[in-house]
Each structure stands twice: as C-alpha cells, then as structure tokens.
Coordinates of C-alpha atoms in Angstrom, one line a residue:
M5 CA -34.0 62.5 -14.9
N6 CA -30.3 62.7 -14.2
C7 CA -28.4 63.6 -11.0
W8 CA -27.9 67.2 -12.0
S9 CA -31.5 67.9 -12.9
I10 CA -32.5 66.4 -9.5
S11 CA -30.1 68.7 -7.7
A12 CA -31.8 71.7 -9.2
A13 CA -35.4 70.6 -9.4
K14 CA -35.9 68.4 -6.4
L15 CA -33.1 69.4 -4.0
L16 CA -33.5 73.1 -4.6
L17 CA -29.9 73.9 -5.1
P18 CA -30.0 76.4 -8.0
Q19 CA -27.1 78.4 -6.4
L20 CA -24.7 75.5 -7.2
V21 CA -23.5 77.4 -10.3
L22 CA -19.9 77.0 -11.4
G23 CA -20.2 79.6 -14.3
R24 CA -17.7 78.9 -17.0
A25 CA -14.9 77.8 -14.8
I26 CA -15.3 74.1 -15.5
N27 CA -15.5 74.7 -19.3
E28 CA -12.4 76.9 -19.3
K29 CA -10.0 74.6 -17.3
V30 CA -10.7 76.5 -14.0
N31 CA -7.1 77.2 -13.4
S32 CA -3.7 76.3 -14.7
S33 CA -2.4 75.8 -11.2
P34 CA -2.1 72.4 -9.4
L35 CA -5.0 73.4 -7.1
G36 CA -7.2 74.2 -10.0
K37 CA -6.5 70.9 -11.6
L38 CA -7.2 69.1 -8.3
F39 CA -10.5 71.0 -8.2
V40 CA -11.5 69.6 -11.6
I41 CA -10.5 66.1 -10.6
M42 CA -12.5 66.3 -7.4
F43 CA -15.5 67.7 -9.2
I44 CA -15.5 64.9 -11.8
V45 CA -15.1 62.2 -9.1
L46 CA -17.9 63.6 -7.0
K47 CA -20.1 64.0 -10.0
N48 CA -19.6 60.3 -10.9
V49 CA -20.2 59.3 -7.2
C50 CA -23.4 61.2 -7.3
M51 CA -24.6 59.5 -10.5
L52 CA -23.6 56.1 -9.1
V53 CA -25.4 56.6 -5.8
Y54 CA -28.5 57.8 -7.6
S55 CA -28.6 54.8 -9.9
K56 CA -28.4 52.5 -6.9
L57 CA -31.0 54.4 -4.9
E58 CA -33.5 55.2 -7.6
K59 CA -35.5 52.0 -7.1
R60 CA -35.5 52.4 -3.3
K61 CA -36.8 56.0 -3.5
N62 CA -34.3 56.9 -0.8
M63 CA -32.7 60.3 -1.4
L64 CA -30.9 60.8 1.9
F65 CA -27.5 59.6 0.7
L66 CA -27.9 61.5 -2.6
K67 CA -28.6 64.7 -0.6
L68 CA -25.5 64.1 1.5
T69 CA -23.4 63.5 -1.5
L70 CA -24.6 66.7 -3.2
G71 CA -24.1 68.6 0.0
L72 CA -20.5 67.4 0.1
L73 CA -20.1 68.5 -3.5
L74 CA -21.4 72.0 -2.7
I75 CA -19.0 72.3 0.3
T76 CA -16.1 71.1 -1.7
T77 CA -16.9 73.4 -4.6
S78 CA -17.2 76.4 -2.3
Y79 CA -13.9 75.6 -0.6
C80 CA -12.1 75.1 -3.9
L81 CA -13.5 78.4 -5.4
G82 CA -12.4 80.2 -2.3
Q83 CA -8.9 78.8 -2.7
T84 CA -8.9 79.9 -6.4
R85 CA -9.8 83.4 -5.4
T86 CA -6.9 83.4 -3.0
E87 CA -4.7 82.2 -5.8
N88 CA -5.8 84.9 -8.1
L89 CA -4.8 87.5 -5.5
E90 CA -1.4 85.9 -5.1
K91 CA -1.2 85.8 -8.9
Y92 CA -1.9 89.6 -9.0
W93 CA 1.1 90.4 -6.7
H94 CA 3.3 88.0 -8.7
Y95 CA 2.3 89.7 -11.9
K96 CA 3.1 93.1 -10.3
E97 CA 6.6 91.9 -9.3
R98 CA 7.1 90.5 -12.8
L99 CA 6.1 93.9 -14.2
I100 CA 8.3 96.2 -12.1
G101 CA 11.2 93.8 -11.6
T102 CA 12.8 92.2 -8.6
E103 CA 16.1 90.4 -7.9
N104 CA 14.7 87.4 -9.6
E105 CA 12.4 89.1 -12.2
F106 CA 13.7 91.0 -15.2
G107 CA 10.8 93.4 -15.1
F108 CA 9.1 95.3 -18.0
L109 CA 9.9 98.8 -16.6
D110 CA 12.2 100.7 -14.3
I111 CA 10.4 102.9 -11.8
G112 CA 11.8 106.4 -11.5
I113 CA 12.0 109.9 -12.7
G114 CA 14.7 109.8 -15.4
R115 CA 14.3 109.5 -19.2
G116 CA 12.7 106.3 -20.3
M117 CA 11.7 105.3 -16.7
S118 CA 8.2 104.2 -15.5
L119 CA 7.2 103.2 -19.0
A120 CA 6.3 99.6 -19.4
A121 CA 7.6 97.6 -22.4
S122 CA 4.9 95.9 -24.4
E123 CA 6.9 92.7 -25.2
R124 CA 10.1 90.8 -24.4
Y125 CA 12.0 88.5 -26.8
P126 CA 14.3 86.5 -24.6
S127 CA 15.9 84.5 -27.3
A128 CA 16.5 87.3 -29.8
N129 CA 20.0 87.7 -31.1
C130 CA 20.7 91.4 -30.9
T131 CA 23.2 91.3 -33.8
T132 CA 21.0 89.5 -36.3
D133 CA 17.5 90.4 -35.0
Y134 CA 15.2 90.8 -38.0
Y135 CA 13.2 93.7 -36.5
L136 CA 16.3 95.7 -35.6
K137 CA 17.8 95.2 -39.0
K138 CA 14.6 96.1 -40.8
K139 CA 14.3 99.4 -38.8
G140 CA 18.0 100.2 -39.4
C141 CA 18.9 100.1 -35.7
T142 CA 22.5 100.0 -34.5
G143 CA 23.1 96.4 -33.4
S144 CA 24.7 95.3 -30.2
K145 CA 26.1 92.1 -28.8
G146 CA 24.2 89.7 -26.6
R147 CA 20.7 88.2 -26.5
G148 CA 17.3 89.4 -25.5
R149 CA 15.3 92.3 -26.9
M150 CA 12.7 94.4 -25.2
H151 CA 10.1 96.3 -27.2
W152 CA 8.1 99.4 -26.5
G153 CA 5.1 99.8 -28.9
D154 CA 2.0 102.0 -28.3
A155 CA 3.7 102.8 -25.0
S156 CA 1.5 105.8 -24.1
L157 CA -1.7 103.9 -24.7
Y158 CA -0.5 101.1 -22.3
H159 CA 0.7 103.8 -19.9
G160 CA -2.9 104.8 -19.5
L161 CA -3.8 101.3 -18.5
Y162 CA -0.8 101.2 -16.1
M163 CA -2.0 104.4 -14.4
A164 CA -5.5 102.9 -14.1
I165 CA -4.0 99.7 -12.5
L166 CA -2.1 101.9 -9.9
A167 CA -5.2 104.0 -9.1
L168 CA -7.2 100.9 -8.5
E169 CA -4.4 99.3 -6.5
Y170 CA -4.3 102.5 -4.3
A171 CA -8.1 102.3 -3.8
N172 CA -8.1 98.6 -3.0
L173 CA -5.2 98.9 -0.5
E174 CA -6.9 101.8 1.2
Q175 CA -10.1 99.8 1.5
A176 CA -8.1 97.0 3.1
Q177 CA -6.5 99.4 5.5
Q178 CA -3.0 98.7 4.0
S179 CA -0.2 101.1 3.4
T180 CA -0.4 103.1 0.2
D181 CA 3.0 104.7 0.3
A182 CA 4.7 102.5 -2.3
V183 CA 1.8 102.7 -4.9
A184 CA 1.5 106.5 -4.3
E185 CA 5.2 106.9 -5.2
E186 CA 4.8 104.6 -8.2
L187 CA 1.7 106.5 -9.5
W188 CA 3.5 109.8 -9.0
Y189 CA 6.4 108.6 -11.2
A190 CA 3.9 107.4 -13.8
L191 CA 2.2 110.8 -14.0
E192 CA 5.6 112.4 -14.2
A193 CA 6.5 110.0 -16.9
F194 CA 3.6 111.2 -19.1
E195 CA 4.5 114.8 -18.5
R196 CA 8.0 113.9 -19.6
L197 CA 6.7 112.5 -22.8
D198 CA 4.7 115.7 -23.3
S199 CA 7.8 117.9 -23.0
M200 CA 10.1 115.5 -24.8
A201 CA 8.0 115.5 -28.0
E202 CA 9.4 118.8 -29.0
V203 CA 13.0 118.0 -27.8
V204 CA 13.4 115.0 -30.1
L205 CA 12.4 117.3 -33.0
G206 CA 15.1 119.8 -32.1
L207 CA 12.8 122.3 -30.4
P208 CA 12.6 123.5 -26.7
G209 CA 10.5 121.2 -24.5
K210 CA 7.0 122.3 -23.9
K211 CA 4.1 120.8 -22.0
D212 CA 1.3 121.5 -24.4
G213 CA -0.5 118.1 -24.9
F214 CA 1.6 117.1 -28.0
F215 CA 3.4 114.0 -26.8
I216 CA 5.7 111.3 -28.0
R217 CA 4.7 107.7 -27.3
D218 CA 7.9 106.8 -25.5
D219 CA 11.3 108.3 -24.8
I220 CA 13.3 105.0 -24.7
E221 CA 16.8 105.4 -26.2
G222 CA 18.7 102.6 -27.8
D223 CA 21.0 102.1 -24.8
F224 CA 18.4 102.3 -22.1
Y225 CA 19.1 98.6 -21.2
I226 CA 22.4 99.8 -19.8
K227 CA 22.3 101.1 -16.2
K228 CA 25.5 102.3 -14.6
G229 CA 26.0 100.9 -11.1
A230 CA 23.5 98.1 -11.6
A231 CA 24.2 94.4 -11.4
R232 CA 26.1 93.4 -14.6
N233 CA 25.7 97.0 -15.7
R234 CA 22.2 96.1 -17.0
R235 CA 18.8 97.5 -16.2
F236 CA 16.6 94.4 -17.0
T237 CA 18.3 91.5 -15.3
N238 CA 17.4 88.6 -12.9
G239 CA 20.9 88.6 -11.4
K240 CA 22.1 86.0 -13.9
D241 CA 20.9 86.9 -17.4
S242 CA 19.9 90.2 -18.9
Y243 CA 18.4 91.9 -21.9
S244 CA 21.0 93.4 -24.3
C245 CA 19.0 95.4 -26.9
L246 CA 15.7 97.1 -27.4
S247 CA 13.3 98.7 -29.9
S248 CA 11.2 101.8 -29.3
A249 CA 10.1 105.1 -30.9
L250 CA 13.6 106.6 -30.5
S251 CA 15.9 103.6 -30.6
C252 CA 16.4 103.5 -34.3
G253 CA 16.9 107.1 -35.3
P254 CA 14.9 110.4 -34.9
P255 CA 11.1 110.0 -35.1
S256 CA 8.9 111.9 -37.5
A257 CA 5.2 112.4 -38.2
E258 CA 5.4 109.4 -40.7
S259 CA 6.9 107.1 -38.1
G260 CA 3.9 106.8 -35.8
A261 CA 5.8 108.0 -32.8
F262 CA 3.6 110.8 -31.6
I263 CA 0.1 111.6 -30.4
S264 CA -2.9 109.8 -31.9
Q265 CA -6.6 109.3 -31.0
D266 CA -6.1 105.7 -29.9
Q267 CA -3.2 106.7 -27.6
V268 CA -5.4 109.5 -26.1
I269 CA -8.2 107.1 -25.3
G270 CA -5.8 104.7 -23.5
L271 CA -4.4 107.6 -21.5
F272 CA -7.9 108.8 -20.6
V273 CA -8.7 105.4 -19.1
G274 CA -5.9 106.1 -16.6
F275 CA -6.8 109.7 -16.0
S276 CA -10.5 108.8 -15.5
M277 CA -9.7 106.1 -12.9
I278 CA -7.5 108.6 -11.0
Q279 CA -10.1 111.3 -11.1
Q280 CA -13.0 109.0 -10.1
L281 CA -11.3 106.9 -7.4
I282 CA -8.5 108.9 -5.8
P283 CA -8.7 112.6 -6.9
D284 CA -7.7 114.1 -3.6
K285 CA -4.9 111.7 -2.7
R286 CA -1.3 112.9 -3.2
Y287 CA 2.3 111.6 -3.0
K288 CA 3.9 114.7 -1.5
T289 CA 2.3 116.6 1.4
N290 CA 2.6 120.0 -0.3
G291 CA 2.4 118.8 -3.8
P292 CA -0.6 118.6 -6.2
T293 CA -3.1 115.9 -5.8
F294 CA -3.3 113.0 -8.3
G295 CA -6.6 114.4 -9.5
E296 CA -5.0 117.8 -10.2
K297 CA -2.2 116.2 -12.2
A298 CA -4.7 114.1 -14.2
R299 CA -7.0 117.0 -15.0
L300 CA -4.2 119.3 -16.1
N301 CA -2.9 116.6 -18.5
V302 CA -6.4 116.0 -19.9
H303 CA -6.8 119.8 -20.5
R304 CA -3.5 120.0 -22.3
I305 CA -4.1 117.0 -24.6
T306 CA -7.7 118.0 -25.5
S307 CA -6.9 121.7 -26.0
H308 CA -4.0 120.7 -28.4
M309 CA -6.4 118.5 -30.4
M310 CA -9.3 121.0 -30.4
D311 CA -7.1 124.0 -31.4
R312 CA -5.9 122.1 -34.5
K313 CA -9.5 121.2 -35.4
W314 CA -8.8 117.5 -34.5
K315 CA -6.3 117.1 -37.3
L316 CA -3.1 116.2 -35.6
R317 CA 0.3 117.4 -36.7
T318 CA 3.8 118.0 -35.5
P319 CA 5.0 121.5 -34.4
D320 CA 6.5 122.2 -37.8
G321 CA 3.1 121.5 -39.4
S322 CA 3.7 118.0 -40.7
P323 CA 0.4 116.1 -40.6
I324 CA 0.3 112.8 -38.7
P325 CA -1.1 110.3 -41.2
D326 CA -4.5 108.7 -40.7
K327 CA -2.9 105.3 -40.4
W328 CA -1.3 106.5 -37.2
G329 CA -4.6 108.0 -35.8
G330 CA -3.8 111.6 -37.0
N331 CA -7.4 112.4 -38.0
A332 CA -9.2 112.5 -34.7
I333 CA -12.5 114.0 -35.8
G334 CA -14.1 110.6 -35.5
L335 CA -13.4 110.4 -31.8
S336 CA -13.6 114.2 -31.2
F337 CA -17.0 113.8 -29.6
P338 CA -16.1 111.3 -26.9
I339 CA -12.7 112.9 -26.3
S340 CA -14.2 116.3 -25.8
T341 CA -17.0 115.0 -23.7
I342 CA -14.7 113.0 -21.4
A343 CA -12.5 116.1 -21.1
N344 CA -15.5 118.2 -20.1
Q345 CA -16.5 115.8 -17.3
L346 CA -12.9 115.2 -16.0
T347 CA -11.8 118.9 -15.9
E348 CA -15.2 120.2 -14.5
Q349 CA -14.8 123.5 -16.4
K350 CA -11.7 124.4 -14.4
Y351 CA -9.8 125.5 -17.6
V352 CA -12.4 126.2 -20.3
K353 CA -16.1 126.1 -20.6
T354 CA -16.2 123.3 -23.1
Y355 CA -13.9 121.3 -25.5
Q356 CA -16.8 120.5 -27.8
K357 CA -15.7 122.9 -30.5
N358 CA -14.3 122.9 -34.0
G359 CA -16.5 120.1 -35.3
A360 CA -16.7 117.9 -32.3
I361 CA -20.5 118.1 -32.2
L362 CA -21.4 118.9 -35.8
L363 CA -19.1 116.3 -37.4
G364 CA -17.7 114.3 -34.5
K365 CA -21.0 113.1 -32.9
P366 CA -22.7 111.7 -36.0
I367 CA -19.4 109.9 -37.0
Y368 CA -19.1 108.5 -33.6
D369 CA -22.7 107.3 -33.5
L370 CA -22.2 105.7 -36.9
L371 CA -19.1 103.9 -35.6
Q372 CA -21.1 102.6 -32.6
G373 CA -23.8 101.3 -34.9
T374 CA -21.5 99.5 -37.3
L375 CA -19.2 97.6 -35.0
S376 CA -20.0 94.3 -36.8
V377 CA -18.2 95.5 -39.9
Q378 CA -15.3 97.4 -38.2
H379 CA -11.7 96.4 -37.8
P380 CA -11.1 95.0 -34.3
T381 CA -9.0 98.1 -33.5
N382 CA -11.9 100.4 -34.2
V383 CA -14.2 98.2 -32.2
V384 CA -12.0 98.4 -29.1
L385 CA -11.7 102.2 -29.5
A386 CA -15.5 102.5 -29.7
L387 CA -16.1 100.4 -26.6
A388 CA -13.3 101.8 -24.6
S389 CA -14.4 105.4 -25.3
A390 CA -18.1 104.5 -24.6
T391 CA -16.9 103.1 -21.2
L392 CA -15.8 106.6 -20.2
L393 CA -19.2 108.1 -21.1
P394 CA -21.7 107.4 -18.3
E395 CA -24.7 108.7 -20.2
R396 CA -24.3 106.0 -22.8
S397 CA -26.5 102.9 -22.4
Y398 CA -24.8 100.4 -20.1
K399 CA -26.9 97.7 -21.7
E400 CA -25.6 98.4 -25.2
L401 CA -22.1 98.5 -23.9
G402 CA -22.7 95.2 -22.2
R403 CA -24.2 93.5 -25.3
R404 CA -21.4 94.8 -27.6
S405 CA -18.7 93.8 -25.1
I406 CA -20.0 90.3 -24.9
K407 CA -20.2 90.0 -28.7
H408 CA -16.6 91.2 -29.2
D409 CA -15.2 89.4 -26.2
V410 CA -14.0 92.4 -24.1
I411 CA -16.3 92.2 -21.1
I412 CA -13.8 94.2 -19.0
Y413 CA -15.4 97.4 -20.3
P414 CA -18.8 97.1 -18.6
L415 CA -16.9 96.3 -15.4
M416 CA -14.8 99.3 -15.8
R417 CA -17.9 101.5 -16.4
A418 CA -19.5 100.1 -13.2
V419 CA -16.4 100.9 -11.1
L420 CA -15.9 104.4 -12.6
F421 CA -19.5 105.6 -12.3
N422 CA -21.1 103.2 -9.7
Q423 CA -23.4 101.8 -12.3
K424 CA -24.9 98.3 -12.8
I425 CA -23.2 95.7 -15.0
F426 CA -25.3 94.4 -17.8
E427 CA -27.2 91.4 -16.3
K428 CA -25.9 88.9 -18.8
I429 CA -22.3 89.4 -17.5
K430 CA -21.8 87.5 -14.3
R431 CA -19.1 87.5 -11.6
S432 CA -18.3 83.9 -12.7
D433 CA -17.4 85.2 -16.2
F434 CA -14.6 87.3 -14.8
E435 CA -13.5 84.6 -12.5
A436 CA -13.2 82.1 -15.3
I437 CA -10.9 84.5 -17.2
L438 CA -8.8 85.2 -14.1
N439 CA -8.6 81.5 -13.2
T440 CA -7.0 80.6 -16.5
A441 CA -4.3 83.2 -16.5
P442 CA -0.9 81.5 -16.3
Y443 CA 1.0 82.1 -13.1
D444 CA 4.2 83.1 -15.0
G445 CA 2.4 85.6 -17.3
P446 CA 1.1 85.9 -20.8
C447 CA 3.3 84.6 -23.7
F448 CA 3.1 83.1 -27.1
G449 CA 5.2 80.6 -29.1
L450 CA 8.2 80.5 -26.7
E451 CA 9.7 77.1 -25.8
D452 CA 8.8 77.4 -22.1
C453 CA 5.5 79.2 -22.6
T454 CA 2.6 77.7 -20.6
A455 CA -0.1 80.3 -21.4
P456 CA -3.4 78.8 -22.5
D457 CA -5.6 80.3 -25.2
G458 CA -6.9 83.7 -24.1
W459 CA -3.5 84.7 -22.7
K460 CA -1.3 84.8 -25.8
S461 CA -2.0 88.4 -26.8
Y462 CA -0.1 91.7 -26.3
N463 CA -3.2 92.7 -24.3
R464 CA -6.5 90.8 -24.7
W465 CA -8.6 94.0 -24.0
I466 CA -6.8 96.0 -26.7
H467 CA -6.1 93.1 -29.2
P468 CA -8.9 90.5 -28.5
H469 CA -8.4 89.1 -32.0
F470 CA -4.9 88.0 -30.9
K471 CA -5.8 86.5 -27.5
N472 CA -5.0 83.0 -28.8
G473 CA -1.8 84.1 -30.5
N474 CA -0.9 86.3 -33.4
P475 CA -0.6 85.2 -37.1
Y476 CA 2.7 86.8 -37.7
G477 CA 5.0 84.3 -36.0
V478 CA 6.0 86.9 -33.3
H479 CA 6.9 84.9 -30.2
S480 CA 7.3 86.9 -27.0
E481 CA 6.5 87.5 -23.4
M482 CA 4.0 90.2 -22.4
P483 CA 3.7 92.2 -19.2
G484 CA 0.2 91.1 -18.2
L485 CA -1.4 94.5 -17.9
D486 CA -4.6 92.9 -19.0
Y487 CA -4.7 90.6 -16.0
L488 CA -3.6 93.3 -13.6
L489 CA -6.3 95.6 -14.7
L490 CA -9.1 93.0 -14.7
Y491 CA -8.1 91.7 -11.3
N492 CA -8.1 95.2 -9.7
L493 CA -11.5 96.1 -11.2
Y494 CA -12.9 92.7 -10.1
H495 CA -11.6 93.0 -6.6
Y496 CA -12.9 96.6 -6.3
Y497 CA -16.4 95.8 -7.5
Y498 CA -16.8 92.3 -5.9
K499 CA -14.9 92.9 -2.7
A500 CA -17.4 90.9 -0.6
N501 CA -16.3 87.3 0.0
L502 CA -12.9 88.0 -1.5
P503 CA -9.6 87.7 0.5
S504 CA -8.3 90.9 2.0
Y505 CA -6.3 92.9 -0.5
K506 CA -2.9 92.4 1.1
K507 CA 0.4 91.8 -0.6
T508 CA 1.2 88.2 -0.7
S509 CA 4.0 86.0 -2.1
K510 CA 4.1 82.4 -3.1

C-alpha cells in the first residue's frame, strides 16, 4: 500500500482532492508553479517517511506530514482563487482598453462602439495583408489589424458577462455604476445594429429585429482627438487597419453580414442573463430597466423571424443563404420557446407559429439526438440553446457538455434557473480551466504568445475544436470573453469560500 492509499483509507482524508489541477499544470503563474513544486516535494517526503516508518508501525510523523500537505494545498488553492479574480479584472482591462492596453472595443454610443473585436493581428502589414487584399479592402499604411467576425454573437456573450459582473458586484456590496453604464451602451449598441441593417442597404433605419452583425467602418481605428489619432493604442503603438462586415464595401445577403440563427442564440444568452439576474436594474433613473430593453429586443428579433416563416432574408427579399444560418426552421423551436419565457407574453401570446412546433421541434429533437455526427458548430448551437431551456434534462445537458468539452453550459443553466449541475461536473473542473488561462490572454502562434493548450481558440465555448489552435495558420490575439464568462458564472455559483468580488490590480 502506498502513501496515497493510506491517506485515504487509513487516515480518512478523502477530502484531499485536487481535481484536475495537478494534471493540467494548475496555473501558468509563478505561484501556480510553486504550488506544483511544493506538492511534488511534499509527496516525496511523505513516501520517504512512510518507507522508513513502515517497519516501526509508527504513523504519527506520517500523519503530521500529510496534515502539512493538506494545509499547504488549501493555502495554495486559496491563493490561486485570488489570482483568478485578479486575472478576471486584468482581462477586463485588456478588453475595454486602458492607457497601457490596446483594448478590443471602445465603450460608447457612436457607430462601431461597444462592439468587441474577435481577434487582433499585431504584426499584420496593412498594405500587404492577405485577408484585406482577398476581400478587396482599401489598404492603409502601418501595422496591426483588428478583426470583427460574428460580432453580434459575441456581443451576446459580452452582455452576459456584464450582467453577471453587475450581479457579482452587487452581492459583494460594491459600486455598480461603471458596469451599469457599460451594459447600457452594450444594449444601445445592439439596437444600433438593428437600425443600421437597413441603412447600409440604402433604406431608412428601422428597429424591427433585422440586424447587421457589426457596423465597424474601415477607418474606425482613427479617433480624432485621441493619442496619436488612434482608437486602439497603448500610448506607444497602435493598430492601423481593420476588417469587419462593412470595412470592405457594402454588405449583402450573400456576404454573411446579417441576422442568422447562430447570431440569435448568442444574443439570447446575453438577454437571458439580463432578464434572469438583473431585470429591474437600470442605468438612468427615469429610463427603461435592463430587463425591459432585453425583452423588447427579443420580441423584435423573434417576431421578424416568425413573420418570415423562419426563412431569413433582407428587406428587398434576397434570401440569406443556408451557409450563413438563413434557414432558421431547425432552431425555430428553441428560439420561439426562449422568446416566450423571456417576454412573458407582454407582446404576443406565443412565438411558436409558422412551423416552430410542427417542423421545428422534431428537427431540433433530431439534432439533439445526433450530436455525435454533427459538425462542432451545430453541437455548440444545440447545447447553447438547450442551456436556455430549463425544462430540458440537466443530466443530458451535462453528459453532452462533458463529451464535447464545453462544460460551461451546465454551469450557465444552473446560474440562470437555479438548477443543479450534473453531478459528474465538479467545481475543481472549472477551477482547473480557470487556473490554466494565461495572464496576458488567449492567443495562438504569435512570437510572444504564452497561452497553453485550451486557450488558443477564438472562444473555447464557441469553437472548442480550435481550443488548442486552428489548422489555418491564423495567428492572433483573442479578447478572452471565454475566460470572463466562465469566471463570472463560477464566482456567482460558487461564491462561498471565494475572495470578495472586488476590483483588483496586479
């Protein structure tokens, strides 16, 4: 019998469980590495002591050694939890930008603002960049390209992060003024996309649920009156070009720039988090609540889709191709069901019309039952949408999320609807993921990139098949929305024995 079986069987220390932290490097920080070293040293001491005491049948020193190991482990895990909170606030600064951080978005009310870029290419040559030339974009001088792709989907995750941040700050009795303003601008940004969709097609703006994915123009990186006349700068260097839905000419139905079923599911994640956690909170005293804003946008989007029998098209009747999520009948059942529960019949009795039940439900059930043969994108759509349906089995959601390596979705369901998490998913599983996130954010392939496997994806919860890097040779920095969302859900659900949710800096 070895030292570790004795600790469990004879010393009755079954709670000395380190989860998967040891197997997944624990942490990329110096403290995390120190923890691993201490653990290994103490383990070896334990085994050495036991080998010397085995013949003497004296377990006192062994018990003391294991007790020291338990105390040290608890201390180090506590320090790691503090580090993860510090890392959250660092990621947030990295996202919104500071004097020393370029940022991935610019908070505000104007065109293009409060929309997070999905990637940054710091070494791109704006004159010769392959992507810009392929898309026929007008070149510019300088280096560094920012890219907005699937921006409205990620905007939903961004709104969910802000709703959770508000709730966590409120529970910690901290000021919510800054995050309330940021969330208000984020909600206004989506309504701007809703109105701008017609404008870019030469029509009057209209808030009707038909939206464009982003409204970033080609010269958005320029900001008059800013340092170096640049929007994304650290005071010394800056980004000099960008790519987005609008930056390379007018969009069309064929370009994949408008509404789609996957973009809607991403947005509904954000609207659901707002409605479930902070529906009655508001930014302006006499203004609408966050919940009112969220419900109205859900109504507009779902009504637009339902009225067109879930076949999406532009205002002039041009169909949005299936490859861009234009045929939404497959997700019409979850979308209409989520809309019903969020809007609480404030606008219409039901959105489950025009095939959402007759066709949409059996198609959706078939999707859920065939995930093993589906493309990873369809798998994520199925699991993310099921997350927002509290009547669906939490056990099935848990099993499927484990299999497809996206265990954030059972945690999200638990937070949204105060449900249990599938018993095979442990707190230590989330901590192992959080611990390994690099302090300077996700990245892939860049010379100074320190991200370990798991943090090399655009977003590991949307593209889990790319979490260890993409096969296309695309090397970039990512905003870390995946870490920000997971940490906030984790802190909200496991608040006991966690450091107080206060803004920190390192």
